[in-house]
Tab-separated table of C-alpha atoms in Angstrom:
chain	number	residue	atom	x	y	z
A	1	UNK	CA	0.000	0.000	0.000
A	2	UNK	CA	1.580	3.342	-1.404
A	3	UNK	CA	1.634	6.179	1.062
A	4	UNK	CA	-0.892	7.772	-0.588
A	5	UNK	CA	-3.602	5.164	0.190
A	6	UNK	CA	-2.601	5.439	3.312
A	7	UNK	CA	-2.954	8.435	4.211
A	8	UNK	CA	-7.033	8.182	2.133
A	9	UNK	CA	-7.700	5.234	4.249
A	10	UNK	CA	-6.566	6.590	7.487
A	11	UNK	CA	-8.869	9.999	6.568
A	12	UNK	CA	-11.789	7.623	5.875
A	13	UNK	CA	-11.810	6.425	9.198
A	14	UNK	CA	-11.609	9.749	11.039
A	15	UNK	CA	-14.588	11.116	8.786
A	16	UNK	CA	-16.460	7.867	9.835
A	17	UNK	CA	-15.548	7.737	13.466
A	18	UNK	CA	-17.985	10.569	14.822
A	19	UNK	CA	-20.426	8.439	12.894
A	20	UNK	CA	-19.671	5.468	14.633
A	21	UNK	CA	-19.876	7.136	17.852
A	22	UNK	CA	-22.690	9.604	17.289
A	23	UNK	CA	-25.901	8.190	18.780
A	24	UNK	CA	-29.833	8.936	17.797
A	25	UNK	CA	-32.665	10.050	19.745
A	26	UNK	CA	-33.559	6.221	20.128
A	27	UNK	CA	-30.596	5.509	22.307
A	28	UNK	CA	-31.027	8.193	24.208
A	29	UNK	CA	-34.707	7.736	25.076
A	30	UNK	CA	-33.700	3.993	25.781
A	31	UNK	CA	-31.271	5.535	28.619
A	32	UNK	CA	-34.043	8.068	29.827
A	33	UNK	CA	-36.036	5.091	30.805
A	34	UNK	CA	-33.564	3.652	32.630
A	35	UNK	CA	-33.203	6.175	34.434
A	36	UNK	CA	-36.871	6.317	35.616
A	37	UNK	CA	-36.429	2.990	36.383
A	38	UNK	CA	-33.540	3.595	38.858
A	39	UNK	CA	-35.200	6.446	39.935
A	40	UNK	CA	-38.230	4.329	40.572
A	41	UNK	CA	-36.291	1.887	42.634
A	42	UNK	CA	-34.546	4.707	44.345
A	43	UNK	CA	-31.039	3.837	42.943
A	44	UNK	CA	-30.896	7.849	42.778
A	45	UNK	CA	-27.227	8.389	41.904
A	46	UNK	CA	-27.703	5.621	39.018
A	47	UNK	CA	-30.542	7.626	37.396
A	48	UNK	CA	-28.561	11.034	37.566
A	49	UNK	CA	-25.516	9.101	35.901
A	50	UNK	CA	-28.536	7.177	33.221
A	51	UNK	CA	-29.920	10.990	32.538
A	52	UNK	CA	-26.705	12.395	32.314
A	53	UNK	CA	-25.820	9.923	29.350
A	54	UNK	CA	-29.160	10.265	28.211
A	55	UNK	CA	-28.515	14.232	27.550
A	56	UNK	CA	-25.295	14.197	26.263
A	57	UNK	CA	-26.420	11.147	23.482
A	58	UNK	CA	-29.812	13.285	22.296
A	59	UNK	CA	-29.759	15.079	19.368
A	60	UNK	CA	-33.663	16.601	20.263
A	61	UNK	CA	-33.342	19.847	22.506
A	62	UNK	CA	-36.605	18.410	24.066
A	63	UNK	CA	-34.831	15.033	25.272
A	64	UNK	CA	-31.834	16.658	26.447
A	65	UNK	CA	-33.952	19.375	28.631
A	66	UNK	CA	-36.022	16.632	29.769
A	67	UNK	CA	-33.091	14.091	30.209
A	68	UNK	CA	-31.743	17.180	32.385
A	69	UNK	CA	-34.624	17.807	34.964
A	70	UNK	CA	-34.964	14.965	35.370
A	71	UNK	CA	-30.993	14.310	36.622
A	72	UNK	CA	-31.633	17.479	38.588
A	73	UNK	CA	-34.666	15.998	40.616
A	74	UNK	CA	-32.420	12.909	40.695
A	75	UNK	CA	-29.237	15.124	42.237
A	76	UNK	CA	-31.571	16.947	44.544
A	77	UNK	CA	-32.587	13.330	46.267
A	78	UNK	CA	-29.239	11.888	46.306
A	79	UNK	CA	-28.089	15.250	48.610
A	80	UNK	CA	-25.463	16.555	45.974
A	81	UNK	CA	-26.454	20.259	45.981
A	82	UNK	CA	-23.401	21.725	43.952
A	83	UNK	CA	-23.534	18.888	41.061
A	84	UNK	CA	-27.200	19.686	41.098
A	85	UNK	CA	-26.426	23.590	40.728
A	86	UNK	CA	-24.232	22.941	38.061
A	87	UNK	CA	-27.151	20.682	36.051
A	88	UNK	CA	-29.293	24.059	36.654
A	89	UNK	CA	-27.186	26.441	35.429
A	90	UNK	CA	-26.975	23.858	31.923
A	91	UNK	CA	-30.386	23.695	31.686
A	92	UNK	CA	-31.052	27.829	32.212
A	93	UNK	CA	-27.954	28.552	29.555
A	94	UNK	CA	-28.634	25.706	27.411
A	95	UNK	CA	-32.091	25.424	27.384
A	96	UNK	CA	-33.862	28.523	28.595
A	97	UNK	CA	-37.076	28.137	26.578
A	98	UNK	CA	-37.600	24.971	28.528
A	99	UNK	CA	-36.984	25.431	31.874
A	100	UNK	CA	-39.177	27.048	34.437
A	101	UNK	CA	-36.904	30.085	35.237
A	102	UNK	CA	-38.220	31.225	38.328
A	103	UNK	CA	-38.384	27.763	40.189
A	104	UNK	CA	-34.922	26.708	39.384
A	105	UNK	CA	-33.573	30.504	40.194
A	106	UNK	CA	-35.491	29.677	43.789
A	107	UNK	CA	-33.844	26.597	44.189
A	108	UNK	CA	-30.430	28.121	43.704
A	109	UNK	CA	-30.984	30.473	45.995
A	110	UNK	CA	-32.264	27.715	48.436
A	111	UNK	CA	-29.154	25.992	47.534
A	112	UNK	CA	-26.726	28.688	48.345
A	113	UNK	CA	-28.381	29.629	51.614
A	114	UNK	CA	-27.928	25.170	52.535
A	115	UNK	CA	-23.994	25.748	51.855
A	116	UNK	CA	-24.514	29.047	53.910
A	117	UNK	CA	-25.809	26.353	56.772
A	118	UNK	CA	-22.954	24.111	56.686
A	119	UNK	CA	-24.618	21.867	54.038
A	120	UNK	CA	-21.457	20.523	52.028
A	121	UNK	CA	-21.399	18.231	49.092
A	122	UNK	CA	-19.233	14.563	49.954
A	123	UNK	CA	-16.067	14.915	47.885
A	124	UNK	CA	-16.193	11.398	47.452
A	125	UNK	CA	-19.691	9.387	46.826
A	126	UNK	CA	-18.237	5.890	47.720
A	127	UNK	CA	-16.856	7.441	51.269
A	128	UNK	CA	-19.428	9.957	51.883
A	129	UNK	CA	-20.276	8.409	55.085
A	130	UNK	CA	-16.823	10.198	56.186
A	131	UNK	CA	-18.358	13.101	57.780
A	132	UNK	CA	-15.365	15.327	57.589
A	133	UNK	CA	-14.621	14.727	53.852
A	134	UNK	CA	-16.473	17.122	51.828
A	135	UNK	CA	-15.929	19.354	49.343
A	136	UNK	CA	-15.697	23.114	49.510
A	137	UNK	CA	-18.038	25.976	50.000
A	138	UNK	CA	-19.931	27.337	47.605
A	139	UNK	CA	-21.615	29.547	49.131
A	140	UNK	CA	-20.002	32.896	47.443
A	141	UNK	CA	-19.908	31.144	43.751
A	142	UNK	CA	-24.005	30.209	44.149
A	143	UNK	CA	-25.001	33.563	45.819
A	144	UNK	CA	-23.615	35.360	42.691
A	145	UNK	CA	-24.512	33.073	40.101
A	146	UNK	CA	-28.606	33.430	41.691
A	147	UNK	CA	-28.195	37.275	41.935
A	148	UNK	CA	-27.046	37.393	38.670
A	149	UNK	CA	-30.256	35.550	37.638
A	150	UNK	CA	-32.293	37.321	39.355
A	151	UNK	CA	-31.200	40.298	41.090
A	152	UNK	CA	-34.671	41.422	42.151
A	153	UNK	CA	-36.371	38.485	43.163
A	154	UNK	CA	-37.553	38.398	46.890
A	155	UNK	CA	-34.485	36.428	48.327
A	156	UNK	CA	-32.236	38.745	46.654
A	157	UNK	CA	-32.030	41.215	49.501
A	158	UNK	CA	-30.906	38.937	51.991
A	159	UNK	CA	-28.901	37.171	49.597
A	160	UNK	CA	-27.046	40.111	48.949
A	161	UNK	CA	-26.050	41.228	52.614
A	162	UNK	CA	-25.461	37.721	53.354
A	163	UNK	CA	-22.722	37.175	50.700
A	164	UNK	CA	-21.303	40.689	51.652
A	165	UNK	CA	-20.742	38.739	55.035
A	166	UNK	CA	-19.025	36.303	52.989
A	167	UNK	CA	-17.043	37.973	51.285
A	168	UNK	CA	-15.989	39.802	54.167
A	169	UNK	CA	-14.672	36.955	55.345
A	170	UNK	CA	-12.808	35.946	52.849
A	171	UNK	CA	-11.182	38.955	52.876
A	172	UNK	CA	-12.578	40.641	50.286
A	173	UNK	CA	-13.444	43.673	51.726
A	174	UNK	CA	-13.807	46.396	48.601
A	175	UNK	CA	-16.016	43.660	47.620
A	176	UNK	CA	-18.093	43.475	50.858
A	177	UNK	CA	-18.799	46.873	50.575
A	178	UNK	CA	-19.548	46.547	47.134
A	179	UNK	CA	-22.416	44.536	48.000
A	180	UNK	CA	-23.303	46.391	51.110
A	181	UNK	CA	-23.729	49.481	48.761
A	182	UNK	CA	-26.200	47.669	46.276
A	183	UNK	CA	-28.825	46.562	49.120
A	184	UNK	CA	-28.709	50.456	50.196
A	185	UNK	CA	-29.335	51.622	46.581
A	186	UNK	CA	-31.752	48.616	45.024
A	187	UNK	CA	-33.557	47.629	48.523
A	188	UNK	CA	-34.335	50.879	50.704
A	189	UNK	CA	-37.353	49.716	52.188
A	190	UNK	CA	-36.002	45.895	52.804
A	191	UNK	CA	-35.361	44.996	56.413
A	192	UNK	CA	-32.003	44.003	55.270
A	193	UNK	CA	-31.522	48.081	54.240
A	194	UNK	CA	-30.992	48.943	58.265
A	195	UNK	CA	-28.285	46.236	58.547
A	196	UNK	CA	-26.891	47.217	55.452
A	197	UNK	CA	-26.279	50.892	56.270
A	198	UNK	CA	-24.558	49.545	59.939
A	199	UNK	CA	-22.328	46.590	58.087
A	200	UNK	CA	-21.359	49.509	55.856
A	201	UNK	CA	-20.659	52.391	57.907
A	202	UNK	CA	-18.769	50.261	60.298
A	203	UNK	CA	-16.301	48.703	57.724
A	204	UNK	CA	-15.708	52.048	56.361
A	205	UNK	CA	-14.654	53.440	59.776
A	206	UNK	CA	-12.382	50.451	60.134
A	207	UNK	CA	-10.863	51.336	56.777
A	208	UNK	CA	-10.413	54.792	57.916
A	209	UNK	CA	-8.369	53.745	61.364
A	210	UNK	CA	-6.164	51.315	59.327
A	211	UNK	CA	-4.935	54.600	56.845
A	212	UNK	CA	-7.073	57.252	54.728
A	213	UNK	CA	-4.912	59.350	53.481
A	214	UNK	CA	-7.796	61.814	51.261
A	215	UNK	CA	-10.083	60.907	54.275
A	216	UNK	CA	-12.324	59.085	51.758
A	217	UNK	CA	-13.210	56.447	53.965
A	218	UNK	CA	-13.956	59.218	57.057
A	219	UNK	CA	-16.370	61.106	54.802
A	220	UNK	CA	-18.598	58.267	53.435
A	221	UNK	CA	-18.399	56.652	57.154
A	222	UNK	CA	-20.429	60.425	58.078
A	223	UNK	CA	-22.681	60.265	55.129
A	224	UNK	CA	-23.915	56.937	55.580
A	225	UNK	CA	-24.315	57.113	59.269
A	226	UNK	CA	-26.339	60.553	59.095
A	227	UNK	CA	-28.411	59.072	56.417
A	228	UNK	CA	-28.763	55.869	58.709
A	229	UNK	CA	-30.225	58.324	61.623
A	230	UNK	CA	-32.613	60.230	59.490
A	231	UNK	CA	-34.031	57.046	57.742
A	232	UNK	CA	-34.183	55.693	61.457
A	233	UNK	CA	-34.567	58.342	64.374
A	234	UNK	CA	-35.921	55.859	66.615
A	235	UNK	CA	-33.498	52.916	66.002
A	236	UNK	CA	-31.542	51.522	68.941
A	237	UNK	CA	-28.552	51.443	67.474
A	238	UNK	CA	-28.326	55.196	67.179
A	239	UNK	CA	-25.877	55.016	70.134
A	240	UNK	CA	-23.749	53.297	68.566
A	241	UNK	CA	-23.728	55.444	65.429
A	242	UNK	CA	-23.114	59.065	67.466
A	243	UNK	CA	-20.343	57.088	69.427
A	244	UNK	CA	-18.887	56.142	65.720
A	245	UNK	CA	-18.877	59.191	64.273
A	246	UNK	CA	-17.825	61.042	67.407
A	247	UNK	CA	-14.428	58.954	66.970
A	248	UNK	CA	-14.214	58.993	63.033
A	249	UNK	CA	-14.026	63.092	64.116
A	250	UNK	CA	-11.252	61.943	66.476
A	251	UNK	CA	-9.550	60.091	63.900
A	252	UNK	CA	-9.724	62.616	60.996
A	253	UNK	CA	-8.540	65.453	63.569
A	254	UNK	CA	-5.678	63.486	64.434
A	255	UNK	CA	-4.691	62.512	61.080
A	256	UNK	CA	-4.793	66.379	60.692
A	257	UNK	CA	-2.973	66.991	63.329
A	258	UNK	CA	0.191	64.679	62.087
A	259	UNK	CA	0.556	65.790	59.011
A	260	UNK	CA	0.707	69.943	60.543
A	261	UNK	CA	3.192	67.829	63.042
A	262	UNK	CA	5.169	66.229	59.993
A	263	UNK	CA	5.404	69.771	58.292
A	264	UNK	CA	5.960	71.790	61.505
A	265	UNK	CA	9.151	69.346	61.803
A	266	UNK	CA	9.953	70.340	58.192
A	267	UNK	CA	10.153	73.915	58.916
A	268	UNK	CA	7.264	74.890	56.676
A	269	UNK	CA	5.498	76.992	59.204
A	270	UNK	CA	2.461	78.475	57.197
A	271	UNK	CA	1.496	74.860	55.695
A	272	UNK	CA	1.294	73.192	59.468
A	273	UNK	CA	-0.722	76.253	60.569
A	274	UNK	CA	-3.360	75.969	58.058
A	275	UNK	CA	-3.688	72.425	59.111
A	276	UNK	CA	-3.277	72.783	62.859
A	277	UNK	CA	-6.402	75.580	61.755
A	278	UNK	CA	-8.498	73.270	59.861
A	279	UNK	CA	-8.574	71.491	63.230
A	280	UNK	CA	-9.845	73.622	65.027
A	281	UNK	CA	-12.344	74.793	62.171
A	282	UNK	CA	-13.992	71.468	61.332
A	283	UNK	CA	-12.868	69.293	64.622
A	284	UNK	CA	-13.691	71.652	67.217
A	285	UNK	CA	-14.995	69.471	69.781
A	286	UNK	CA	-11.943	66.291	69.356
A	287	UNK	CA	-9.346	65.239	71.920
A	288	UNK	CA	-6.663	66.737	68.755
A	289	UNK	CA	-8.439	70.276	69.111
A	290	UNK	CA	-6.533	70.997	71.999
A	291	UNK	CA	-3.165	69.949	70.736
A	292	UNK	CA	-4.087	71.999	68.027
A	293	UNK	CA	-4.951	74.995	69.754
A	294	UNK	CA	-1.299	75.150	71.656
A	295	UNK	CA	0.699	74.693	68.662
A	296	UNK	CA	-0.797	77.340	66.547
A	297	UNK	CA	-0.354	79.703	69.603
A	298	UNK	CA	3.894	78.778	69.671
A	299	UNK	CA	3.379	78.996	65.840
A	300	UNK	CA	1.580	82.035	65.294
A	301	UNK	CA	1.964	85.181	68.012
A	302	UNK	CA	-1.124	86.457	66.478
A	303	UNK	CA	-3.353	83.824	67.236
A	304	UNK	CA	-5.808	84.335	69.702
A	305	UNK	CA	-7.459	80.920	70.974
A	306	UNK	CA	-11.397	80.970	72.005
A	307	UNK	CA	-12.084	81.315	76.223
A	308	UNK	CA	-14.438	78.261	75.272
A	309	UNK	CA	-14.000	74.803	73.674
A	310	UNK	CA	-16.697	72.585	73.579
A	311	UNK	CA	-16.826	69.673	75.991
A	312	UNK	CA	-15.414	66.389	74.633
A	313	UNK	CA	-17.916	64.798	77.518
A	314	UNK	CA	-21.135	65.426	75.298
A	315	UNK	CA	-20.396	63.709	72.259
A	316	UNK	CA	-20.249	60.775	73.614
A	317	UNK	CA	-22.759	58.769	75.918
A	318	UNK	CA	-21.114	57.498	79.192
A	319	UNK	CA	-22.695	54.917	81.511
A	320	UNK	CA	-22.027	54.268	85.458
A	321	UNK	CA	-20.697	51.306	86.804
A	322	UNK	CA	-21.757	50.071	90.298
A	323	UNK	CA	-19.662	46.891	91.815
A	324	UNK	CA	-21.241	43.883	92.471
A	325	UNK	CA	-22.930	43.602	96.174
A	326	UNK	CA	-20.529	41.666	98.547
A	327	UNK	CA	-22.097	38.517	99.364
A	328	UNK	CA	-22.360	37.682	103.060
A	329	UNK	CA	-20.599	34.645	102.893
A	330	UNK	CA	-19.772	31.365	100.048
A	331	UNK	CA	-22.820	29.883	97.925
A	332	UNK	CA	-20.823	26.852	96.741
A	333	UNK	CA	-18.383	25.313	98.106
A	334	UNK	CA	-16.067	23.817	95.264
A	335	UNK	CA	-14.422	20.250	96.116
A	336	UNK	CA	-11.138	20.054	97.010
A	337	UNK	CA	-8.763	17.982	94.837
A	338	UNK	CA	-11.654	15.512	93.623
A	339	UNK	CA	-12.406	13.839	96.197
A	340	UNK	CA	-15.904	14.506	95.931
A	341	UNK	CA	-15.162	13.392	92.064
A	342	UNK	CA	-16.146	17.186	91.301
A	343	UNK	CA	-19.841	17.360	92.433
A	344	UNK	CA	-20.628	20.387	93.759
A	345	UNK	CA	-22.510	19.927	97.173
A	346	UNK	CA	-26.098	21.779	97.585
A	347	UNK	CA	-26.958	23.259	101.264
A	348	UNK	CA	-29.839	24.769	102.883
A	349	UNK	CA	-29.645	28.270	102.561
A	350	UNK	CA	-32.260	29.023	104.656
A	351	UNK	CA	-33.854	31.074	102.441
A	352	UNK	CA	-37.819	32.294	103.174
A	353	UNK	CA	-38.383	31.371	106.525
A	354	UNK	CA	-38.801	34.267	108.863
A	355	UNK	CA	-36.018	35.171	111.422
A	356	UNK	CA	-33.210	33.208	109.823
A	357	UNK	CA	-29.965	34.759	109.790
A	358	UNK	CA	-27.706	34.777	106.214
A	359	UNK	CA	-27.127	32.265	104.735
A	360	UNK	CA	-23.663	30.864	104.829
A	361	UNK	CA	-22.809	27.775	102.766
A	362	UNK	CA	-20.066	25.965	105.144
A	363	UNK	CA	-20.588	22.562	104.732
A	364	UNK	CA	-20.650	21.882	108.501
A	365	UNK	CA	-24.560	20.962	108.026
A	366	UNK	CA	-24.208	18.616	105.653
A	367	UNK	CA	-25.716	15.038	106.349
A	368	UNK	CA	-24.266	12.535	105.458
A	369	UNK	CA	-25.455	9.417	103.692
């Protein structure tokens, strides 16, 4: 055989081999009944495998959509949430026109919030009865993918804030916020919009203690907290807010205050004193104010401070602590060194009858079996 036929003959059998291989609708149908069958006999991870072959051998978009439901019913009873997330995202990108959208978004969302829960995929089917080997979370990767879907739906709020937990920690914190940010903007009268404004300003404020150099972090911390207290005057956590904001002040009056310090060390006089100014301007009532004040008086001879500065003590709440009441003698008496095997003996106490003096918990009463 010349090299020529060779080369013909070895062509005609890669032009026939997808032929050989390709399978009809028959075969594929044949496989979808199997699959009931298992299904029937609750062999439930041999019908998802029988459905999955029976999609990937149909030609009909009808048998592979219907080859695919049914694996994803057969996924959902054999408890493998993230396989079965996967067969729903196939069928909505695949097969959109025959899937019903807004039960299979649900159940994504139902399946995010069951990783959310602790609810983890085996990472092995044949040792699954290992309870500590499981695959990884999905939360974060399902959230999205269901928000993407349907970023309006009813579970969406909570979805959102809850995977701006997530991602929080992860690490992801510009993302956090992100997310934080969209339930404020999309969801303003969702319960989730009051812990959405908290989680937010109080991630900003930490952002703006670890370094804010344009005081970016400062500023949005003060918008979104006075927005929080005129969307909710009567909220609790109000308290909280004024004593956040009070030391964000503190904070941006001290950063301030370091960088007059920085150029005051540089021998640029007239740039730390508009600082050291701005201070006292916009910061009047901060611990830095004071500082402040004294430098620009060694700075500038012509400065004249103000015979009042507000009160640090009203910006933020303080509370009064009282000691605990001395007891007039022990309550429980613990046992020494285990001898009593570490029960802890119960006396009389005397407590409610007329007359009786304290109660003292000795052990000297106790009767003996």
């Amino acid at each position: 055989m010349t090299n020529y036929k060779r080369w013909l003959f070895a062509a005609l059998l890669l032009a026939a081999a997808p032929l050989a291989l390709r399978a009809d609708d028959t075969e594929a149908v044949e496989l979808y009944r199997e699959g009931r069958a298992a299904y029937d006999e609750q062999d439930y991870r041999a019908a998802s495998k029988k459905f999955e072959e029976a999609e990937l051998y149909a030609d009909s978009p009808v048998i592979k959509s219907n080859a695919l439901r049914a694996r994803i019913a057969a996924l959902q009873m054999c408890r493998l949430p993230y396989q079965e997330f996967e067969a729903i995202e196939r069928l909505l990108t695949g097969y959109p026109e025959y899937a019903d959208f807004a039960a299979l978004v649900r159940r994504e969302y139902e399946i995010a919030k069951m990783y959310d829960d602790g609810v983890r995929e085996p990472a092995f089917w044949s040792l699954r009865w290992i309870p500590w080997l499981v695959g990884d979370d999905k939360s974060i990767e399902i959230y999205r993918k269901a928000l993407e879907r349907a970023p309006f739906s009813e579970n969406a709020p909570a979805a959102r804030l809850r995977l701006a937990y997530l991602l929080d920690q992860e690490g992801q914190i510009k993302e956090s916020l992100d997310e934080l940010r969209r339930v404020i903007r999309e969801f303003p009268d969702s319960p989730q919009c009051k812990w959405a404004y908290l989680a937010l300003g109080n991630g900003l404020f930490e952002l703006s203690r670890r370094g804010d150099g344009d005081a970016r972090y400062a500023r949005e911390t003060y918008d979104v907290f006075r927005e929080f207290q005129n969307k909710y005057p009567d909220a609790p956590e109000n308290d909280f807010v004024r004593v956040v904001l009070a030391k964000s002040r503190d904070i941006q009056a001290e950063r301030l205050l370091g960088i007059a310090e920085f150029y005051e060390d540089s021998g640029r006089k007239e740039a730390a004193e508009r600082y050291l100014a701005q201070v006292l301007r916009e910061f009047p009532d901060t611990e830095a104010a004071g500082d402040s004040e004294r430098r620009l008086v060694e700075l500038d001879k012509n400065f004249v401070p103000d015979d009042f500065v507000v009160s640090k003590d009203s910006r933020i709440q303080h509370y009064r602590s009282y000691p605990l009441p001395a007891e007039s003698g022990k309550l429980l008496i613990v046992p020494g060194r285990g001898n009593r095997k570490y029960l802890l003996p119960v006396y009389d106490l005397g407590l409610g009858r007329e007359g009786d003096p304290p109660a003292v918990a000795t052990g000297e009463n106790e009767v003996k079996p």
